[in-house]
Tab-separated table of C-alpha atoms and ligand atoms in Angstrom:
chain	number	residue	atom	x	y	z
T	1	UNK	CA	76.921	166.378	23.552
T	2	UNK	CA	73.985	165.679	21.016
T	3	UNK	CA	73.107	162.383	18.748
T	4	UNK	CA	70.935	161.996	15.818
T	5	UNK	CA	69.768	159.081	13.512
T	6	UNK	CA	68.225	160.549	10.676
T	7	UNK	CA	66.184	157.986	7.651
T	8	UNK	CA	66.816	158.200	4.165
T	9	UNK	CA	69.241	158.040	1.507
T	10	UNK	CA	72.578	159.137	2.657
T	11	UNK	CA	73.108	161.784	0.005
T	12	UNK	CA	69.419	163.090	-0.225
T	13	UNK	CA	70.043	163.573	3.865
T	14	UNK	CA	73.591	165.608	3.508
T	15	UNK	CA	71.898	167.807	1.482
T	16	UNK	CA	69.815	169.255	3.894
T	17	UNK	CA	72.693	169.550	6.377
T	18	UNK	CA	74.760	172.921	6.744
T	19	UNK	CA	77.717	173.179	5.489
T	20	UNK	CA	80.996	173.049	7.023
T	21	UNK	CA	79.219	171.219	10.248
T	22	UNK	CA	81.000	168.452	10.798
T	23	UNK	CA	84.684	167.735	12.225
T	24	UNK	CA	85.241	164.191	10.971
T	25	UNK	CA	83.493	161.388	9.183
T	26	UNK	CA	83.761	158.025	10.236
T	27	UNK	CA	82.186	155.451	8.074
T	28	UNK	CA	81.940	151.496	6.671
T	29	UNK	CA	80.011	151.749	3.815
T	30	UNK	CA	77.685	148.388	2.279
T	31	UNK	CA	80.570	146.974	0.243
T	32	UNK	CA	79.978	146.385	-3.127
T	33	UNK	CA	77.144	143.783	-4.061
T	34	UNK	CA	78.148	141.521	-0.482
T	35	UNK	CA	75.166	142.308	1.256
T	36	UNK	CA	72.402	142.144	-1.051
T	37	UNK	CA	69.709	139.857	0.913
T	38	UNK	CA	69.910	142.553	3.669
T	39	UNK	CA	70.495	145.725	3.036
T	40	UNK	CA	71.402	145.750	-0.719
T	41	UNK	CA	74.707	147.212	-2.079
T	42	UNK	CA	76.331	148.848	-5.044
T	43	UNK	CA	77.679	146.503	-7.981
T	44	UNK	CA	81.263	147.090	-8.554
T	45	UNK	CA	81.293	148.664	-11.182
T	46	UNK	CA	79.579	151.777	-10.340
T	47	UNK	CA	81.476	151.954	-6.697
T	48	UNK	CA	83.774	154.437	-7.839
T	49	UNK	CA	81.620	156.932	-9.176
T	50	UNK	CA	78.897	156.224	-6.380
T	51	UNK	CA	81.559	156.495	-3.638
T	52	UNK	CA	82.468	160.106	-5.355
T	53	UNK	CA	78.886	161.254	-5.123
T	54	UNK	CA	78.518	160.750	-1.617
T	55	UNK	CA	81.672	162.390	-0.835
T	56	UNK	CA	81.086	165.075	-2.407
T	57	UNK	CA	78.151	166.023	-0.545
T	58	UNK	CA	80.024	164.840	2.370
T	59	UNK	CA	82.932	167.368	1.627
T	60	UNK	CA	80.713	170.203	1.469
T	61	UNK	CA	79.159	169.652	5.329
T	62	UNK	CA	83.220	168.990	6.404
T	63	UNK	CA	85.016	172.081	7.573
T	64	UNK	CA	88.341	172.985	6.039
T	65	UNK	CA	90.630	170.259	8.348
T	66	UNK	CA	88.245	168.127	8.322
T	67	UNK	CA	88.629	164.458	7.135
T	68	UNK	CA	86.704	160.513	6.362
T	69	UNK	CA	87.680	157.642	6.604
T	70	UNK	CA	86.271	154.558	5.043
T	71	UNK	CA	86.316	151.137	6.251
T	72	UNK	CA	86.085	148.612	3.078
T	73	UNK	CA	87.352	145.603	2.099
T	74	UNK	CA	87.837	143.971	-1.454
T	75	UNK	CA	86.208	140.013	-1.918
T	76	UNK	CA	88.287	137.050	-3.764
T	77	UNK	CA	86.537	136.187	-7.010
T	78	UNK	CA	87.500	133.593	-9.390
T	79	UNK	CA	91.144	133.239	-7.321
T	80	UNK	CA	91.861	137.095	-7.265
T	81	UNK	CA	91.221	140.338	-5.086
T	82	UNK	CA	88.710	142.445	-6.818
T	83	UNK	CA	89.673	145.639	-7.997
T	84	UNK	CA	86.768	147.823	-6.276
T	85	UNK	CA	88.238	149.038	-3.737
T	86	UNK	CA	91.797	150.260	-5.567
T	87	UNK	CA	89.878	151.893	-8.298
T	88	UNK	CA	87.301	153.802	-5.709
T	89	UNK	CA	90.396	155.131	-4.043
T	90	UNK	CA	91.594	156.187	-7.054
T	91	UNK	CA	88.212	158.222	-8.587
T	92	UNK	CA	88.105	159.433	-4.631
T	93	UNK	CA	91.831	160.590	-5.109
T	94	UNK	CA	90.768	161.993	-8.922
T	95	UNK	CA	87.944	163.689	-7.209
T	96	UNK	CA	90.014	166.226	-5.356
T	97	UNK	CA	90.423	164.521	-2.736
T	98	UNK	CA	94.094	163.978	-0.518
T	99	UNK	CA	94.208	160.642	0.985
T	100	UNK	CA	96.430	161.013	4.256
T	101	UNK	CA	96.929	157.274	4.803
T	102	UNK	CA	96.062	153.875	5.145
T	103	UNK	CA	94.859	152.811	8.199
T	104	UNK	CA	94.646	149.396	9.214
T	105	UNK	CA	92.434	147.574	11.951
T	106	UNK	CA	93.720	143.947	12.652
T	107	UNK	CA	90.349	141.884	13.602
T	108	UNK	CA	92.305	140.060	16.982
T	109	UNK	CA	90.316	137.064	16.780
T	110	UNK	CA	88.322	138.108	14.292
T	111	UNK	CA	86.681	135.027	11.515
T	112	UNK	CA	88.995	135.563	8.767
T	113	UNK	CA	87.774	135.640	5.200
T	114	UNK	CA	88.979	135.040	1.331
T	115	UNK	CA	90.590	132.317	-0.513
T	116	UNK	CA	89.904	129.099	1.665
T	117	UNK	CA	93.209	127.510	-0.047
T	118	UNK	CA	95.225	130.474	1.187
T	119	UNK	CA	96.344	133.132	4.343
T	120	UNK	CA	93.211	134.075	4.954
T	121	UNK	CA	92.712	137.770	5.291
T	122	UNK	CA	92.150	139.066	9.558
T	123	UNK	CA	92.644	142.486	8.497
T	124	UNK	CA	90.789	145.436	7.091
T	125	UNK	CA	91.443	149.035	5.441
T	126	UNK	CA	90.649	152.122	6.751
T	127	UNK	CA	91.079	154.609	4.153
T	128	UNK	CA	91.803	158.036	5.509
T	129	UNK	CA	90.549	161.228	3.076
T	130	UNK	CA	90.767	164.883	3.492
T	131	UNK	CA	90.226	168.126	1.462
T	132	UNK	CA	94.275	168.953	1.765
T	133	UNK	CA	97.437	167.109	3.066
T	134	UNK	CA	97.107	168.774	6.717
T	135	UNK	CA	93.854	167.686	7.856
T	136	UNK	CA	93.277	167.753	11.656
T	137	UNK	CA	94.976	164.973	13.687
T	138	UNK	CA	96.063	164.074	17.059
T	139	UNK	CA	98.417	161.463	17.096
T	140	UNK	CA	99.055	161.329	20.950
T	141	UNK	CA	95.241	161.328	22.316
T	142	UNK	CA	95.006	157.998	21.381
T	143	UNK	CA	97.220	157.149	24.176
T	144	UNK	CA	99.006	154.550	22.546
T	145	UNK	CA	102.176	155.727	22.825
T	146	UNK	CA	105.931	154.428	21.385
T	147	UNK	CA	108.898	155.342	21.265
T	148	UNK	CA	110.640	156.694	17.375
T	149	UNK	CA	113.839	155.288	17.157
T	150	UNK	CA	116.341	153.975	14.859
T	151	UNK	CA	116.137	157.436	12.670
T	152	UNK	CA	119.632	158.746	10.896
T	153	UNK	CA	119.809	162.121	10.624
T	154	UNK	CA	120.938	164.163	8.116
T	155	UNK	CA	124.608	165.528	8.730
T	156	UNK	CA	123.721	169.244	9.626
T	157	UNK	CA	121.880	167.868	12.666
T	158	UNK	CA	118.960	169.580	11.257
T	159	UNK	CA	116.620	166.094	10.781
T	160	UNK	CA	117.963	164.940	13.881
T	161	UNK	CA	116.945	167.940	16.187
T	162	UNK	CA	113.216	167.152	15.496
T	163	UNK	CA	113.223	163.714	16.272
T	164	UNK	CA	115.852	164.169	19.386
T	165	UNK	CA	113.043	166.814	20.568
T	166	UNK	CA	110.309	164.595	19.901
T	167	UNK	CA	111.588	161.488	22.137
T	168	UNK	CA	113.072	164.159	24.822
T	169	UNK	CA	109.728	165.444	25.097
T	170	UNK	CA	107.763	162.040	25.294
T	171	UNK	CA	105.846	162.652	22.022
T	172	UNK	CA	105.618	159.990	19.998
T	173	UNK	CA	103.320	158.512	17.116
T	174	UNK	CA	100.371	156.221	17.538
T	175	UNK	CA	100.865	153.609	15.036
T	176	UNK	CA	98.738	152.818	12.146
T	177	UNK	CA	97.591	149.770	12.807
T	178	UNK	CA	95.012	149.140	15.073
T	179	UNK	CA	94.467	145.561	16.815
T	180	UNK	CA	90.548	145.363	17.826
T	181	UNK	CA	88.410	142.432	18.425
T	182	UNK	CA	85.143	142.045	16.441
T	183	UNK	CA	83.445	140.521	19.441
T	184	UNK	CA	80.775	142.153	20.402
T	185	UNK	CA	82.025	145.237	23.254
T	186	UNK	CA	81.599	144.199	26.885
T	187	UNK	CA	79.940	147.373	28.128
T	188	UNK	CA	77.525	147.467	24.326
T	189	UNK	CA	73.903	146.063	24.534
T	190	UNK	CA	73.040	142.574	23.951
T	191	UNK	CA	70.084	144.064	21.032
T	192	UNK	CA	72.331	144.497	18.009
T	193	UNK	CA	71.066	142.588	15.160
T	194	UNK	CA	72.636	144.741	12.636
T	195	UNK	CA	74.687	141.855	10.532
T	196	UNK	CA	78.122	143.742	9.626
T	197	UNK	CA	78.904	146.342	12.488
T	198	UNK	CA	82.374	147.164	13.323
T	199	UNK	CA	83.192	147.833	17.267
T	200	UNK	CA	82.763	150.598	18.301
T	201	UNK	CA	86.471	151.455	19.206
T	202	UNK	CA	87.321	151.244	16.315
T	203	UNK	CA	85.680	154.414	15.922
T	204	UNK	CA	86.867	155.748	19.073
T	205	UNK	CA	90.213	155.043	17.798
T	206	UNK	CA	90.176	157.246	14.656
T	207	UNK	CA	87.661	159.519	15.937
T	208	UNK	CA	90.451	160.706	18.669
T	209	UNK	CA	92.777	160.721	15.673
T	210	UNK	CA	91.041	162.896	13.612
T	211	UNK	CA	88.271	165.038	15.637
T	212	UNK	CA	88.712	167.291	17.945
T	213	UNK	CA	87.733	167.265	21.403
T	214	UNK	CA	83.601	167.874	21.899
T	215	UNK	CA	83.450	167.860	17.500
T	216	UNK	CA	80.915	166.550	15.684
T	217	UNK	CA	80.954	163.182	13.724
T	218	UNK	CA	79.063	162.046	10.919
T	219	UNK	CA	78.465	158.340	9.567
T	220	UNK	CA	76.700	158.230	6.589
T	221	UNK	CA	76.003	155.016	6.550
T	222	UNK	CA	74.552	154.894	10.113
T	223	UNK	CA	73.732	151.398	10.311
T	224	UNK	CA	73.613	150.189	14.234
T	225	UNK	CA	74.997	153.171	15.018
T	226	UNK	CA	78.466	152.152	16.448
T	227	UNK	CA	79.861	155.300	15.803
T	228	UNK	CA	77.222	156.885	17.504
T	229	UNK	CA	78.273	155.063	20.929
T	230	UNK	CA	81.929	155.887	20.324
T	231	UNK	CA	80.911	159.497	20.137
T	232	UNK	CA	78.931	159.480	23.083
T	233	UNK	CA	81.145	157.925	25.420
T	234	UNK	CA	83.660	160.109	24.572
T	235	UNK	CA	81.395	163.748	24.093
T	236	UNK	CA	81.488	164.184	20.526
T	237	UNK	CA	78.326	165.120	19.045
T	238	UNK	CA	77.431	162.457	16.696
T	239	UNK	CA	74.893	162.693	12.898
T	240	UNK	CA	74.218	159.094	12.036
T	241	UNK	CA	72.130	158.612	8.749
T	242	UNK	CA	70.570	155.034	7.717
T	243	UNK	CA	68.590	153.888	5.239
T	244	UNK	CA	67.135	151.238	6.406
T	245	UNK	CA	63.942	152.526	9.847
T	246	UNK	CA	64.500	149.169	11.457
T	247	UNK	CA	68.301	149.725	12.147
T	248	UNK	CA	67.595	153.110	12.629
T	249	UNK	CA	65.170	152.958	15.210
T	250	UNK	CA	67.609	149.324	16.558
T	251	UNK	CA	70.101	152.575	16.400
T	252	UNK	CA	67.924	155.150	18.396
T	253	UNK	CA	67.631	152.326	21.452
T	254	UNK	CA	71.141	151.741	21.438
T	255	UNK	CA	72.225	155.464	21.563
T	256	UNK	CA	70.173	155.820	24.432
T	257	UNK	CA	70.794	152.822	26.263
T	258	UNK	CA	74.611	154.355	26.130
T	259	UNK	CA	73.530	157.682	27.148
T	260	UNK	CA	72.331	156.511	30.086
T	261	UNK	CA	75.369	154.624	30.916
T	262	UNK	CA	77.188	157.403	30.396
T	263	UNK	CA	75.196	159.542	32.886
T	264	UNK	CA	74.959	156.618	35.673
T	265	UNK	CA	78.975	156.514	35.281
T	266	UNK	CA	79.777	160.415	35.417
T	267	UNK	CA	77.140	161.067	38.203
O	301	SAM	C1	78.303	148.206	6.736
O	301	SAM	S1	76.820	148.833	7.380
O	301	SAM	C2	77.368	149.953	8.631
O	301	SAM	C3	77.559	149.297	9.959
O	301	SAM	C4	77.956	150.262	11.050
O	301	SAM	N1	79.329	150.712	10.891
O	301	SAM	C5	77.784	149.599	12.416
O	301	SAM	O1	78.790	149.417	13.128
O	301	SAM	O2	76.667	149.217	12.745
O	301	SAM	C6	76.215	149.900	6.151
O	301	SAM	C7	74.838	150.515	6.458
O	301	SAM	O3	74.562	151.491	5.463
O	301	SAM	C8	73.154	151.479	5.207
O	301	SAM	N2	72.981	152.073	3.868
O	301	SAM	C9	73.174	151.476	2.662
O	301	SAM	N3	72.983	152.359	1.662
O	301	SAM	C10	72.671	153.546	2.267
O	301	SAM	C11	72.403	154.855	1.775
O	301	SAM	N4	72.406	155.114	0.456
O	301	SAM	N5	72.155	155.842	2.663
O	301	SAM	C12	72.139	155.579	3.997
O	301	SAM	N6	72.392	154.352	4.526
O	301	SAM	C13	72.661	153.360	3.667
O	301	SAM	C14	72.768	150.012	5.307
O	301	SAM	O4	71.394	149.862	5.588
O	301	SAM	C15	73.689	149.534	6.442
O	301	SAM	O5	73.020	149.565	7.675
């Protein structure tokens, strides 16, 4: 198991990086224009097309199952859900791309934000891409495990067999949603300052979805590294790239912090 932060511009960084290298990608890029007194952003109008240039650097250091996914969320303007985040899956779609699903992490206890005279939102998008509709994915290592039920089948038994196989055997299919506090993880260190991580099992979560035991993950957009301490409690190799040296070097202490965890526990 390995771990890098590497500094610099996201796709000036991918481009030095061989290709077909890396399993999965599992990322939360700056959202558009929300984050501007800290680490800047994209306005929303060029999201699309900037989201399509980084991914397609990214899809050249993915191997052929390989797949992202991106953690966004749209903002309420002016009483309505902006339009961002629709239209960037639809340039990533028009791009070539084959987006398996919508993933969804439910932020248990999480502040929730938009429209202060509505339901406010507790609940973000994961948007899963790949470079065809088969990518890689385990749906049992999760280990959230249910039963399928409540299927008809068709009349020749045929549709029926599967599924009759499927609960005979135990398999069954982790669900889509995933319910994850944003509260700061237990066993993390006290030192992150970064302002918008997401917990780090979150990424564990997808990252046993879609990457293969002892793989190697990249996240683009680095920040605090959370994915980084996903992948090293759970020996994938992790690539994190960040703009920003202070989170990257924040990032570097973290990473080794968990490494060391990591070896007290396994010794
Ligand atoms: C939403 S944060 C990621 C947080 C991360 N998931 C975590 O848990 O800490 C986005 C990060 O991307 C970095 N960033 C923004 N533009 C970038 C670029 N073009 N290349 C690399 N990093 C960039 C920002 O500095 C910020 O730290």
């Amino acid at each position: 198991m390995s771990w890098s932060i590497l500094e610099g511009d996201c796709i000036d960084v991918m481009r030095t990086l061989p290709a077909e290298s890396v399993d999965a990608i599992i990322t939360s890029p700056p959202y558009a224009m929300q984050r501007k007194a800290t680490y800047g952003g994209v306005p929303e109008s060029e999201y699309p097309a900037w989201t399509v240039a980084w991914m397609t650097e990214a899809r050249r250091l993915l191997k052929p199952d390989g797949s992202v996914v991106i953690n966004i969320r749209p903002h309420v303007r002016n009483g309505q859900i902006s339009d961002y985040t629709l239209r960037t899956r639809l340039a990533v779609r028009e791009a070539g791309w084959a987006e398996a699903e919508e993933l969804i992490w439910d932020k248990k206890g999480g502040a929730p934000v938009g429209h202060v005279g509505r339901p406010r939102r507790s609940w973000e998008s994961l948007h899963w891409f790949a470079k065809h509709g088969r990518p890689h994915c385990a749906p049992k290592a999760g280990g959230r495990v249910g039963r399928i039920g409540g299927l008809q089948g068709r009349t020749d038994g045929s549709h029926i067999h599967g599924i009759q196989a499927a609960v005979t055997d135990g398999v069954a299919r982790v669900a889509d949603i995933v319910a994850l506090s944003t509260r700061k993880n237990e066993n993390d260190t006290d030192t992150n300052r970064h302002p918008a991580p997401y917990p780090p099992a979150l990424a564990e979560w997808v990252g046993k979805l879609i990457c293969p035991q002892g793989g190697t993950i990249l996240d683009p957009f680095s920040g605090s590294a959370s994915t980084g301490v996903a992948c090293i409690r759970n020996g994938w190799d992790y690539i994190g790239i960040e703009a920003m040296p202070e989170y990257a070097e924040m990032s570097r202490k973290r990473l080794a912090h968990t490494e060391a965890e990591r070896t007290r526990h396994t010794a």
